[in-house]
PDB file of C-alpha atoms in Angstrom:
ATOM      1  CA  MET U   1      -0.799   4.723  -0.995  1.00 91.00           C
ATOM      2  CA  TRP U   2       2.449   3.995   0.846  1.00 90.00           C
ATOM      3  CA  GLY U   3       3.255   7.702   0.924  1.00 91.00           C
ATOM      4  CA  LEU U   4      -0.100   8.647   2.436  1.00 93.00           C
ATOM      5  CA  VAL U   5      -0.329   5.835   4.996  1.00 93.00           C
ATOM      6  CA  PRO U   6       0.899   8.104   7.876  1.00 94.00           C
ATOM      7  CA  LEU U   7      -2.560   9.700   7.693  1.00 95.00           C
ATOM      8  CA  PHE U   8      -4.190   6.345   8.488  1.00 95.00           C
ATOM      9  CA  TRP U   9      -2.413   5.077  11.626  1.00 95.00           C
ATOM     10  CA  PRO U  10      -3.426   8.019  13.888  1.00 94.00           C
ATOM     11  CA  LEU U  11      -7.083   7.223  13.124  1.00 94.00           C
ATOM     12  CA  LEU U  12      -6.663   3.981  15.065  1.00 94.00           C
ATOM     13  CA  LYS U  13      -5.897   5.642  18.389  1.00 91.00           C
ATOM     14  CA  PRO U  14      -6.408   5.014  21.283  1.00 91.00           C
ATOM     15  CA  ALA U  15      -5.312   1.519  20.229  1.00 91.00           C
ATOM     16  CA  GLY U  16      -1.609   1.099  20.981  1.00 91.00           C
ATOM     17  CA  ALA U  17       1.058   0.312  18.389  1.00 93.00           C
ATOM     18  CA  VAL U  18       1.311  -3.378  19.365  1.00 94.00           C
ATOM     19  CA  GLU U  19      -2.459  -3.888  19.155  1.00 95.00           C
ATOM     20  CA  ILE U  20      -2.579  -2.137  15.770  1.00 95.00           C
ATOM     21  CA  LEU U  21       0.308  -4.342  14.616  1.00 95.00           C
ATOM     22  CA  ALA U  22      -1.527  -7.496  15.713  1.00 95.00           C
ATOM     23  CA  HIS U  23      -4.691  -6.412  13.888  1.00 94.00           C
ATOM     24  CA  ARG U  24      -2.585  -5.657  10.823  1.00 94.00           C
ATOM     25  CA  MET U  25      -1.245  -9.229  10.808  1.00 93.00           C
ATOM     26  CA  VAL U  26      -4.616 -10.894  11.374  1.00 94.00           C
ATOM     27  CA  TRP U  27      -6.624  -8.867   8.873  1.00 94.00           C
ATOM     28  CA  SER U  28      -3.853  -8.954   6.250  1.00 92.00           C
ATOM     29  CA  LEU U  29      -4.045 -12.751   6.248  1.00 91.00           C
ATOM     30  CA  ALA U  30      -7.834 -12.578   5.871  1.00 90.00           C
ATOM     31  CA  PHE U  31      -7.575 -10.183   2.909  1.00 89.00           C
ATOM     32  CA  VAL U  32      -4.805 -12.133   1.169  1.00 88.00           C
ATOM     33  CA  ALA U  33      -6.550 -15.480   1.728  1.00 88.00           C
ATOM     34  CA  LEU U  34      -9.716 -14.060   0.147  1.00 88.00           C
ATOM     35  CA  ALA U  35      -7.704 -12.760  -2.831  1.00 83.00           C
ATOM     36  CA  LEU U  36      -6.023 -16.137  -3.338  1.00 84.00           C
ATOM     37  CA  LEU U  37      -9.413 -17.874  -3.065  1.00 85.00           C
ATOM     38  CA  VAL U  38     -10.846 -15.633  -5.793  1.00 83.00           C
ATOM     39  CA  LEU U  39      -7.770 -16.131  -7.996  1.00 78.00           C
ATOM     40  CA  ARG U  40      -7.639 -19.892  -7.216  1.00 81.00           C
ATOM     41  CA  ARG U  41      -3.918 -19.742  -6.526  1.00 78.00           C
ATOM     42  CA  TRP U  42      -3.330 -22.375  -3.854  1.00 79.00           C
ATOM     43  CA  SER U  43      -1.027 -24.890  -5.558  1.00 77.00           C
ATOM     44  CA  TRP U  44       2.103 -23.141  -4.241  1.00 80.00           C
ATOM     45  CA  ALA U  45       1.149 -23.857  -0.607  1.00 78.00           C
ATOM     46  CA  GLY U  46       1.628 -27.610  -0.879  1.00 79.00           C
ATOM     47  CA  GLU U  47       4.974 -27.179  -2.617  1.00 80.00           C
ATOM     48  CA  LEU U  48       6.106 -24.696   0.046  1.00 80.00           C
ATOM     49  CA  LEU U  49       5.304 -27.081   2.909  1.00 83.00           C
ATOM     50  CA  ARG U  50       7.691 -29.612   1.347  1.00 84.00           C
ATOM     51  CA  GLN U  51      10.578 -27.098   1.350  1.00 85.00           C
ATOM     52  CA  PRO U  52      11.771 -26.517   4.947  1.00 87.00           C
ATOM     53  CA  ARG U  53      14.538 -24.114   3.851  1.00 88.00           C
ATOM     54  CA  LYS U  54      12.003 -21.782   2.231  1.00 87.00           C
ATOM     55  CA  LEU U  55       9.753 -22.032   5.268  1.00 89.00           C
ATOM     56  CA  LEU U  56      12.662 -21.032   7.505  1.00 91.00           C
ATOM     57  CA  LEU U  57      13.483 -18.063   5.255  1.00 90.00           C
ATOM     58  CA  LEU U  58       9.836 -16.982   5.257  1.00 90.00           C
ATOM     59  CA  THR U  59       9.851 -17.149   9.057  1.00 92.00           C
ATOM     60  CA  VAL U  60      12.866 -14.827   9.085  1.00 92.00           C
ATOM     61  CA  ALA U  61      11.081 -12.539   6.594  1.00 90.00           C
ATOM     62  CA  ALA U  62       7.990 -12.505   8.822  1.00 92.00           C
ATOM     63  CA  ALA U  63      10.142 -11.567  11.834  1.00 94.00           C
ATOM     64  CA  THR U  64      11.930  -8.708  10.047  1.00 93.00           C
ATOM     65  CA  ILE U  65       8.758  -7.236   8.574  1.00 92.00           C
ATOM     66  CA  THR U  66       7.102  -7.479  12.005  1.00 94.00           C
ATOM     67  CA  VAL U  67       9.864  -5.285  13.421  1.00 95.00           C
ATOM     68  CA  ASN U  68       9.514  -2.904  10.471  1.00 94.00           C
ATOM     69  CA  TRP U  69       5.732  -2.596  10.731  1.00 94.00           C
ATOM     70  CA  GLY U  70       5.745  -2.219  14.506  1.00 94.00           C
ATOM     71  CA  VAL U  71       8.431   0.480  14.623  1.00 96.00           C
ATOM     72  CA  TYR U  72       6.793   2.390  11.769  1.00 95.00           C
ATOM     73  CA  ILE U  73       3.342   2.412  13.398  1.00 95.00           C
ATOM     74  CA  TRP U  74       4.841   3.482  16.728  1.00 96.00           C
ATOM     75  CA  ALA U  75       6.933   6.228  15.053  1.00 95.00           C
ATOM     76  CA  VAL U  76       3.958   7.712  13.178  1.00 94.00           C
ATOM     77  CA  ASN U  77       1.634   7.644  16.189  1.00 94.00           C
ATOM     78  CA  SER U  78       4.294   9.178  18.434  1.00 93.00           C
ATOM     79  CA  GLY U  79       4.831  12.144  16.101  1.00 92.00           C
ATOM     80  CA  GLN U  80       8.052  11.059  14.348  1.00 93.00           C
ATOM     81  CA  VAL U  81       6.925  10.811  10.741  1.00 93.00           C
ATOM     82  CA  VAL U  82       9.954  12.712   9.401  1.00 92.00           C
ATOM     83  CA  GLU U  83      12.424  10.333  11.027  1.00 92.00           C
ATOM     84  CA  ALA U  84      10.387   7.375   9.752  1.00 93.00           C
ATOM     85  CA  SER U  85      10.577   8.777   6.210  1.00 92.00           C
ATOM     86  CA  LEU U  86      14.351   9.066   6.594  1.00 91.00           C
ATOM     87  CA  GLY U  87      14.488   5.304   7.127  1.00 90.00           C
ATOM     88  CA  TYR U  88      13.075   4.675   3.669  1.00 89.00           C
ATOM     89  CA  PHE U  89      15.395   7.264   2.132  1.00 88.00           C
ATOM     90  CA  ILE U  90      18.357   5.432   3.693  1.00 89.00           C
ATOM     91  CA  ASN U  91      17.038   1.975   2.762  1.00 86.00           C
ATOM     92  CA  PRO U  92      18.538   1.806  -0.791  1.00 84.00           C
ATOM     93  CA  LEU U  93      21.970   2.628   0.638  1.00 84.00           C
ATOM     94  CA  VAL U  94      21.634  -0.060   3.307  1.00 86.00           C
ATOM     95  CA  THR U  95      20.525  -2.558   0.649  1.00 83.00           C
ATOM     96  CA  ILE U  96      23.685  -1.815  -1.334  1.00 82.00           C
ATOM     97  CA  GLY U  97      25.761  -2.283   1.823  1.00 82.00           C
ATOM     98  CA  LEU U  98      24.163  -5.689   2.446  1.00 80.00           C
ATOM     99  CA  GLY U  99      24.957  -6.660  -1.130  1.00 79.00           C
ATOM    100  CA  VAL U 100      28.635  -5.886  -0.541  1.00 78.00           C
ATOM    101  CA  LEU U 101      28.850  -7.579   2.876  1.00 80.00           C
ATOM    102  CA  LEU U 102      26.715 -10.665   2.271  1.00 78.00           C
ATOM    103  CA  LEU U 103      26.803 -11.235  -1.489  1.00 74.00           C
ATOM    104  CA  LYS U 104      30.348  -9.891  -2.104  1.00 77.00           C
ATOM    105  CA  GLU U 105      29.029  -7.591  -4.812  1.00 75.00           C
ATOM    106  CA  ARG U 106      31.447  -5.068  -6.306  1.00 81.00           C
ATOM    107  CA  LEU U 107      30.388  -1.427  -6.299  1.00 78.00           C
ATOM    108  CA  ARG U 108      31.024   1.180  -8.945  1.00 84.00           C
ATOM    109  CA  PRO U 109      32.767   4.394  -7.801  1.00 87.00           C
ATOM    110  CA  ALA U 110      29.483   6.348  -7.862  1.00 84.00           C
ATOM    111  CA  GLN U 111      27.856   3.742  -5.602  1.00 81.00           C
ATOM    112  CA  TRP U 112      30.743   3.979  -3.135  1.00 84.00           C
ATOM    113  CA  ALA U 113      30.357   7.770  -3.147  1.00 87.00           C
ATOM    114  CA  ALA U 114      26.613   7.458  -2.470  1.00 84.00           C
ATOM    115  CA  VAL U 115      27.123   5.034   0.431  1.00 84.00           C
ATOM    116  CA  ALA U 116      29.816   7.248   1.945  1.00 87.00           C
ATOM    117  CA  THR U 117      27.570  10.312   1.640  1.00 87.00           C
ATOM    118  CA  GLY U 118      24.705   8.420   3.281  1.00 84.00           C
ATOM    119  CA  PHE U 119      26.985   7.427   6.161  1.00 83.00           C
ATOM    120  CA  ALA U 120      28.023  11.067   6.564  1.00 87.00           C
ATOM    121  CA  ALA U 121      24.327  12.033   6.686  1.00 84.00           C
ATOM    122  CA  VAL U 122      23.673   9.596   9.532  1.00 84.00           C
ATOM    123  CA  MET U 123      26.670  11.025  11.424  1.00 86.00           C
ATOM    124  CA  VAL U 124      25.387  14.597  10.960  1.00 85.00           C
ATOM    125  CA  LEU U 125      21.935  13.606  12.211  1.00 83.00           C
ATOM    126  CA  ALA U 126      23.398  11.697  15.168  1.00 83.00           C
ATOM    127  CA  VAL U 127      25.571  14.630  16.258  1.00 80.00           C
ATOM    128  CA  GLY U 128      22.773  17.166  15.733  1.00 79.00           C
ATOM    129  CA  HIS U 129      20.176  15.088  17.599  1.00 71.00           C
ATOM    130  CA  GLY U 130      22.519  13.868  20.315  1.00 77.00           C
ATOM    131  CA  GLN U 131      21.949  10.206  19.436  1.00 81.00           C
ATOM    132  CA  PRO U 132      21.788   8.052  16.301  1.00 85.00           C
ATOM    133  CA  PRO U 133      18.474   8.189  14.397  1.00 89.00           C
ATOM    134  CA  TRP U 134      17.569   4.730  15.657  1.00 92.00           C
ATOM    135  CA  ILE U 135      14.028   4.757  14.235  1.00 93.00           C
ATOM    136  CA  SER U 136      15.367   5.490  10.740  1.00 92.00           C
ATOM    137  CA  LEU U 137      18.159   2.920  11.051  1.00 92.00           C
ATOM    138  CA  THR U 138      15.808   0.221  12.389  1.00 94.00           C
ATOM    139  CA  LEU U 139      13.354   0.790   9.540  1.00 94.00           C
ATOM    140  CA  ALA U 140      16.126   0.885   6.929  1.00 92.00           C
ATOM    141  CA  PHE U 141      17.953  -2.235   8.142  1.00 92.00           C
ATOM    142  CA  SER U 142      14.796  -4.273   8.829  1.00 93.00           C
ATOM    143  CA  PHE U 143      13.354  -3.541   5.384  1.00 89.00           C
ATOM    144  CA  ALA U 144      16.702  -4.168   3.662  1.00 88.00           C
ATOM    145  CA  ALA U 145      16.979  -7.513   5.485  1.00 89.00           C
ATOM    146  CA  TYR U 146      13.393  -8.303   4.505  1.00 88.00           C
ATOM    147  CA  GLY U 147      14.170  -7.591   0.851  1.00 83.00           C
ATOM    148  CA  PHE U 148      17.338  -9.703   1.037  1.00 85.00           C
ATOM    149  CA  VAL U 149      15.454 -12.702   2.458  1.00 86.00           C
ATOM    150  CA  LYS U 150      12.610 -12.287  -0.060  1.00 82.00           C
ATOM    151  CA  LYS U 151      15.168 -12.406  -2.856  1.00 79.00           C
ATOM    152  CA  LYS U 152      16.391 -15.744  -1.514  1.00 81.00           C
ATOM    153  CA  VAL U 153      12.847 -17.158  -1.193  1.00 81.00           C
ATOM    154  CA  ASN U 154      11.831 -16.079  -4.711  1.00 74.00           C
ATOM    155  CA  ILE U 155       8.056 -16.599  -4.659  1.00 77.00           C
ATOM    156  CA  GLY U 156       5.269 -14.257  -5.762  1.00 71.00           C
ATOM    157  CA  GLY U 157       4.397 -11.181  -3.737  1.00 73.00           C
ATOM    158  CA  LEU U 158       0.833 -12.219  -2.867  1.00 77.00           C
ATOM    159  CA  GLU U 159       1.879 -15.773  -2.030  1.00 82.00           C
ATOM    160  CA  SER U 160       4.804 -14.556   0.065  1.00 82.00           C
ATOM    161  CA  LEU U 161       2.598 -12.151   2.029  1.00 84.00           C
ATOM    162  CA  ALA U 162       0.102 -14.965   2.633  1.00 87.00           C
ATOM    163  CA  ALA U 163       2.841 -17.234   4.005  1.00 89.00           C
ATOM    164  CA  GLU U 164       4.342 -14.480   6.167  1.00 90.00           C
ATOM    165  CA  THR U 165       1.016 -13.417   7.665  1.00 89.00           C
ATOM    166  CA  ALA U 166       0.117 -17.082   8.259  1.00 91.00           C
ATOM    167  CA  ILE U 167       3.299 -17.363  10.339  1.00 92.00           C
ATOM    168  CA  GLN U 168       2.389 -14.146  12.168  1.00 92.00           C
ATOM    169  CA  PHE U 169      -1.257 -15.090  12.654  1.00 93.00           C
ATOM    170  CA  LEU U 170      -1.159 -17.316  15.757  1.00 93.00           C
ATOM    171  CA  PRO U 171       0.987 -14.991  17.924  1.00 94.00           C
ATOM    172  CA  ALA U 172      -1.046 -11.965  16.760  1.00 94.00           C
ATOM    173  CA  ALA U 173      -4.417 -13.640  17.335  1.00 94.00           C
ATOM    174  CA  GLY U 174      -3.230 -14.947  20.704  1.00 95.00           C
ATOM    175  CA  TYR U 175      -2.190 -11.454  21.769  1.00 94.00           C
ATOM    176  CA  LEU U 176      -5.539  -9.968  20.731  1.00 94.00           C
ATOM    177  CA  ILE U 177      -7.455 -12.687  22.614  1.00 94.00           C
ATOM    178  CA  TRP U 178      -5.309 -12.078  25.711  1.00 94.00           C
ATOM    179  CA  LEU U 179      -5.863  -8.327  25.394  1.00 92.00           C
ATOM    180  CA  GLY U 180      -9.619  -8.837  25.130  1.00 90.00           C
ATOM    181  CA  ALA U 181      -9.663 -11.174  28.134  1.00 90.00           C
ATOM    182  CA  ARG U 182      -7.980  -8.448  30.191  1.00 89.00           C
ATOM    183  CA  GLY U 183     -10.527  -5.899  29.009  1.00 86.00           C
ATOM    184  CA  ASP U 184      -7.820  -3.742  27.405  1.00 87.00           C
ATOM    185  CA  SER U 185      -8.773  -4.318  23.764  1.00 87.00           C
ATOM    186  CA  ALA U 186      -9.703  -1.259  21.733  1.00 88.00           C
ATOM    187  CA  PHE U 187     -11.538  -3.374  19.138  1.00 87.00           C
ATOM    188  CA  GLY U 188     -15.258  -2.703  19.520  1.00 80.00           C
ATOM    189  CA  ALA U 189     -14.767  -0.474  22.560  1.00 82.00           C
ATOM    190  CA  HIS U 190     -14.858   2.756  20.549  1.00 86.00           C
ATOM    191  CA  GLY U 191     -17.702   2.146  18.138  1.00 88.00           C
ATOM    192  CA  THR U 192     -18.273   0.318  14.892  1.00 91.00           C
ATOM    193  CA  GLY U 193     -16.343   2.882  12.846  1.00 92.00           C
ATOM    194  CA  HIS U 194     -13.160   2.394  14.871  1.00 92.00           C
ATOM    195  CA  ALA U 195     -13.492  -1.396  14.694  1.00 92.00           C
ATOM    196  CA  THR U 196     -13.937  -1.161  10.915  1.00 94.00           C
ATOM    197  CA  LEU U 197     -10.787   0.937  10.640  1.00 94.00           C
ATOM    198  CA  LEU U 198      -8.836  -1.685  12.605  1.00 94.00           C
ATOM    199  CA  ALA U 199     -10.119  -4.364  10.236  1.00 93.00           C
ATOM    200  CA  ALA U 200      -9.139  -2.171   7.286  1.00 94.00           C
ATOM    201  CA  THR U 201      -5.464  -2.541   8.265  1.00 93.00           C
ATOM    202  CA  GLY U 202      -5.499  -5.696   6.123  1.00 90.00           C
ATOM    203  CA  ILE U 203      -6.518  -3.734   3.020  1.00 91.00           C
ATOM    204  CA  VAL U 204      -4.088  -0.913   3.810  1.00 92.00           C
ATOM    205  CA  THR U 205      -1.278  -3.481   4.045  1.00 88.00           C
ATOM    206  CA  ALA U 206      -2.096  -5.786   1.139  1.00 85.00           C
ATOM    207  CA  LEU U 207      -3.519  -3.482  -1.545  1.00 86.00           C
ATOM    208  CA  PRO U 208      -0.313  -1.470  -2.190  1.00 86.00           C
ATOM    209  CA  LEU U 209       1.650  -4.733  -2.361  1.00 78.00           C
ATOM    210  CA  VAL U 210      -0.787  -6.162  -4.911  1.00 76.00           C
ATOM    211  CA  CYS U 211      -0.486  -2.991  -6.998  1.00 81.00           C
ATOM    212  CA  PHE U 212       3.300  -3.104  -6.688  1.00 77.00           C
ATOM    213  CA  GLY U 213       3.367  -6.711  -7.871  1.00 69.00           C
ATOM    214  CA  ALA U 214       1.173  -5.820 -10.865  1.00 73.00           C
ATOM    215  CA  ALA U 215       3.375  -2.821 -11.711  1.00 76.00           C
ATOM    216  CA  ALA U 216       6.617  -4.796 -11.434  1.00 67.00           C
ATOM    217  CA  ILE U 217       5.772  -6.875 -14.514  1.00 69.00           C
ATOM    218  CA  ARG U 218       4.613  -3.874 -16.565  1.00 79.00           C
ATOM    219  CA  VAL U 219       7.005  -1.030 -15.716  1.00 73.00           C
ATOM    220  CA  PRO U 220      10.763  -0.909 -16.458  1.00 72.00           C
ATOM    221  CA  LEU U 221      12.862  -1.616 -13.361  1.00 64.00           C
ATOM    222  CA  SER U 222      14.618   1.762 -13.517  1.00 63.00           C
ATOM    223  CA  THR U 223      11.252   3.556 -13.530  1.00 71.00           C
ATOM    224  CA  LEU U 224       9.991   1.361 -10.696  1.00 71.00           C
ATOM    225  CA  GLY U 225      13.039   2.217  -8.597  1.00 69.00           C
ATOM    226  CA  LEU U 226      12.495   5.937  -9.082  1.00 73.00           C
ATOM    227  CA  LEU U 227       8.793   5.680  -8.252  1.00 79.00           C
ATOM    228  CA  GLN U 228       9.626   4.057  -4.922  1.00 79.00           C
ATOM    229  CA  TYR U 229      11.199   7.324  -3.759  1.00 83.00           C
ATOM    230  CA  LEU U 230       7.725   8.891  -3.882  1.00 87.00           C
ATOM    231  CA  ALA U 231       6.649   7.124  -0.670  1.00 88.00           C
ATOM    232  CA  PRO U 232       9.298   8.674   1.640  1.00 91.00           C
ATOM    233  CA  VAL U 233       8.930  12.010  -0.178  1.00 90.00           C
ATOM    234  CA  PHE U 234       5.204  12.083   0.613  1.00 92.00           C
ATOM    235  CA  GLN U 235       5.876  10.939   4.173  1.00 93.00           C
ATOM    236  CA  PHE U 236       8.475  13.674   4.660  1.00 92.00           C
ATOM    237  CA  LEU U 237       6.150  16.347   3.287  1.00 92.00           C
ATOM    238  CA  LEU U 238       3.321  15.143   5.544  1.00 94.00           C
ATOM    239  CA  GLY U 239       5.636  15.221   8.550  1.00 93.00           C
ATOM    240  CA  VAL U 240       6.716  18.811   7.862  1.00 92.00           C
ATOM    241  CA  ALA U 241       3.580  20.390   6.366  1.00 92.00           C
ATOM    242  CA  TYR U 242       0.731  18.438   7.984  1.00 94.00           C
ATOM    243  CA  PHE U 243       2.057  17.172  11.318  1.00 93.00           C
ATOM    244  CA  HIS U 244       4.275  20.276  11.742  1.00 92.00           C
ATOM    245  CA  GLU U 245       7.303  18.391  13.030  1.00 91.00           C
ATOM    246  CA  ALA U 246      10.413  20.401  13.877  1.00 89.00           C
ATOM    247  CA  MET U 247      13.140  20.668  11.220  1.00 88.00           C
ATOM    248  CA  PRO U 248      16.225  22.249  12.809  1.00 88.00           C
ATOM    249  CA  ALA U 249      19.260  23.092  10.664  1.00 88.00           C
ATOM    250  CA  GLU U 250      21.147  19.868  11.447  1.00 86.00           C
ATOM    251  CA  ARG U 251      18.159  17.784  10.336  1.00 85.00           C
ATOM    252  CA  TRP U 252      17.931  19.706   7.050  1.00 89.00           C
ATOM    253  CA  ALA U 253      21.688  19.148   6.584  1.00 89.00           C
ATOM    254  CA  GLY U 254      21.325  15.412   7.186  1.00 86.00           C
ATOM    255  CA  PHE U 255      18.399  15.111   4.792  1.00 86.00           C
ATOM    256  CA  ALA U 256      20.268  17.153   2.180  1.00 91.00           C
ATOM    257  CA  LEU U 257      23.181  14.694   2.325  1.00 89.00           C
ATOM    258  CA  VAL U 258      20.816  11.734   2.018  1.00 87.00           C
ATOM    259  CA  TRP U 259      19.116  13.315  -1.000  1.00 89.00           C
ATOM    260  CA  LEU U 260      22.541  14.001  -2.537  1.00 91.00           C
ATOM    261  CA  ALA U 261      23.489  10.355  -2.048  1.00 86.00           C
ATOM    262  CA  LEU U 262      20.225   9.189  -3.645  1.00 85.00           C
ATOM    263  CA  SER U 263      20.722  11.599  -6.564  1.00 87.00           C
ATOM    264  CA  VAL U 264      24.192  10.135  -7.209  1.00 87.00           C
ATOM    265  CA  LEU U 265      22.789   6.614  -6.908  1.00 80.00           C
ATOM    266  CA  THR U 266      19.907   7.358  -9.283  1.00 82.00           C
ATOM    267  CA  TRP U 267      22.176   9.088 -11.818  1.00 86.00           C
ATOM    268  CA  ASP U 268      24.533   6.105 -11.790  1.00 83.00           C
ATOM    269  CA  ALA U 269      21.678   3.605 -12.165  1.00 78.00           C
ATOM    270  CA  LEU U 270      20.180   5.515 -15.113  1.00 80.00           C
ATOM    271  CA  ARG U 271      23.614   5.856 -16.736  1.00 84.00           C
ATOM    272  CA  VAL U 272      24.293   2.131 -16.439  1.00 81.00           C
ATOM    273  CA  ALA U 273      20.789   1.292 -17.682  1.00 76.00           C
ATOM    274  CA  HIS U 274      21.321   3.565 -20.708  1.00 78.00           C
ATOM    275  CA  ARG U 275      24.658   1.905 -21.482  1.00 82.00           C
ATOM    276  CA  THR U 276      23.136  -1.541 -21.075  1.00 80.00           C
ATOM    277  CA  ARG U 277      20.281  -0.674 -23.442  1.00 80.00           C
ATOM    278  CA  ALA U 278      22.713   0.818 -25.971  1.00 82.00           C
ATOM    279  CA  ALA U 279      24.901  -2.282 -25.801  1.00 83.00           C
ATOM    280  CA  ALA U 280      21.857  -4.520 -26.235  1.00 81.00           C
ATOM    281  CA  VAL U 281      20.731  -2.485 -29.274  1.00 84.00           C
ATOM    282  CA  ALA U 282      24.222  -2.748 -30.754  1.00 82.00           C
ATOM    283  CA  VAL U 283      24.308  -6.511 -30.196  1.00 85.00           C
ATOM    284  CA  ARG U 284      20.862  -6.901 -31.786  1.00 84.00           C
ATOM    285  CA  ALA U 285      21.913  -4.736 -34.740  1.00 82.00           C
ATOM    286  CA  GLN U 286      25.095  -6.778 -35.208  1.00 83.00           C
ATOM    287  CA  ALA U 287      23.130 -10.021 -34.984  1.00 82.00           C
ATOM    288  CA  ALA U 288      20.608  -8.683 -37.528  1.00 82.00           C
ATOM    289  CA  ALA U 289      23.434  -7.645 -39.890  1.00 82.00           C
ATOM    290  CA  GLN U 290      25.056 -11.063 -39.595  1.00 83.00           C
ATOM    291  CA  ALA U 291      21.715 -12.749 -40.200  1.00 81.00           C
ATOM    292  CA  ALA U 292      21.117 -10.539 -43.255  1.00 80.00           C
ATOM    293  CA  ALA U 293      24.596 -11.360 -44.595  1.00 80.00           C
ATOM    294  CA  ARG U 294      23.983 -15.080 -44.134  1.00 84.00           C
ATOM    295  CA  ALA U 295      20.583 -14.757 -45.788  1.00 79.00           C
ATOM    296  CA  ALA U 296      22.140 -12.894 -48.739  1.00 79.00           C
ATOM    297  CA  GLU U 297      24.868 -15.519 -49.058  1.00 81.00           C
ATOM    298  CA  ALA U 298      22.284 -18.295 -48.932  1.00 78.00           C
ATOM    299  CA  ALA U 299      20.202 -16.493 -51.558  1.00 76.00           C
ATOM    300  CA  GLN U 300      23.232 -16.175 -53.854  1.00 81.00           C
ATOM    301  CA  THR U 301      24.035 -19.860 -53.404  1.00 79.00           C
ATOM    302  CA  ALA U 302      20.433 -20.815 -54.106  1.00 74.00           C
ATOM    303  CA  ALA U 303      20.363 -18.597 -57.187  1.00 73.00           C
ATOM    304  CA  ALA U 304      23.570 -20.201 -58.494  1.00 73.00           C
ATOM    305  CA  VAL U 305      22.181 -23.679 -57.947  1.00 74.00           C
ATOM    306  CA  THR U 306      18.908 -22.721 -59.646  1.00 74.00           C
ATOM    307  CA  GLU U 307      20.727 -21.196 -62.592  1.00 72.00           C
ATOM    308  CA  ALA U 308      22.854 -24.296 -63.024  1.00 70.00           C
ATOM    309  CA  ALA U 309      19.819 -26.540 -62.834  1.00 68.00           C
ATOM    310  CA  THR U 310      17.795 -24.578 -65.441  1.00 69.00           C
ATOM    311  CA  ALA U 311      20.572 -23.839 -67.959  1.00 62.00           C
ATOM    312  CA  PRO U 312      19.962 -25.460 -71.511  1.00 64.00           C
ATOM    313  CA  ARG U 313      22.041 -28.552 -72.146  1.00 59.00           C
ATOM    314  CA  THR U 314      23.967 -28.924 -75.479  1.00 57.00           C
ATOM    315  CA  GLU U 315      24.717 -32.357 -76.959  1.00 57.00           C
ATOM    316  CA  PRO U 316      28.439 -32.885 -77.486  1.00 58.00           C
ATOM    317  CA  VAL U 317      29.595 -33.307 -81.155  1.00 57.00           C
ATOM    318  CA  ARG U 318      30.427 -36.916 -81.826  1.00 60.00           C
ATOM    319  CA  PRO U 319      33.471 -37.643 -84.031  1.00 60.00           C
ATOM    320  CA  ALA U 320      32.755 -39.445 -87.344  1.00 58.00           C
ATOM    321  CA  GLU U 321      33.130 -43.231 -87.260  1.00 57.00           C
ATOM    322  CA  PRO U 322      36.083 -44.568 -89.283  1.00 59.00           C
ATOM    323  CA  GLY U 323      35.199 -45.812 -92.771  1.00 55.00           C
ATOM    324  CA  ARG U 324      32.003 -43.854 -93.082  1.00 52.00           C
ATOM    325  CA  THR U 325      31.412 -40.742 -95.144  1.00 50.00           C
ATOM    326  CA  GLY U 326      28.653 -38.208 -94.961  1.00 48.00           C
TER     327      GLY U 326
END
């Protein structure tokens, strides 16, 4: 769904990117609120209101995802799907960089190599295009910042989206009302079908997130990480094959470096995951062997005690009393 979403945003023209973004915020809240009502999951809201730090972090998350959504919609509808897909290819590398800068995480040599290769890719694209790929960098950094803040908040995906869209709702609704008062609103001005598509932005936004949240508790993390590369792959293929965007040599070179960096990153992650699983298996096997040895020792002790308790007792021979004969 995330990979095919570039096919959806052009259907909303002639609505502008900001109007589409506002509809996305308003209708996403409506969809998520309905889902929470059906699931009867409202207890978290009261707890959240009593935690100002989490509310502040969610406000920051809402701001960063607003930037991400807005730039992405504008990029797709202005014919820059390929550069938008590059942003999500770069995103894992930016996330690693944030981990080093903000969380003081230590990188393995392969991760350093991947980050350096990704930086070289951005330089190649900047030189070839005459300017930095600002759409890609904005998408990558905004989504990495969003993920970083979400990690700090640590609440469920559906609940988090509900809180974020609730924060976005008033400015978005206010903008749409102002747009309608000016007579510039596209909602309802181009038929029922177009209005329905604008309302469907809520489903397009929330449904993939709901599926992602359901998958996250069922699929191994390494598999989930690999599957997330499918979205920018589909977006890139749509940009080249469907929207027929230009791919000069320098852009191919930049993408090739990014894909090389992601290959190194993926290989390193799978290698570490394999080692971790092997170590865990070894620890479990050692623990099982120790438990078996203790059980055997306990069984031997119990057997010895049982044998001692059930052995026949013999009366000791008493010496003859003095002065008495047999």
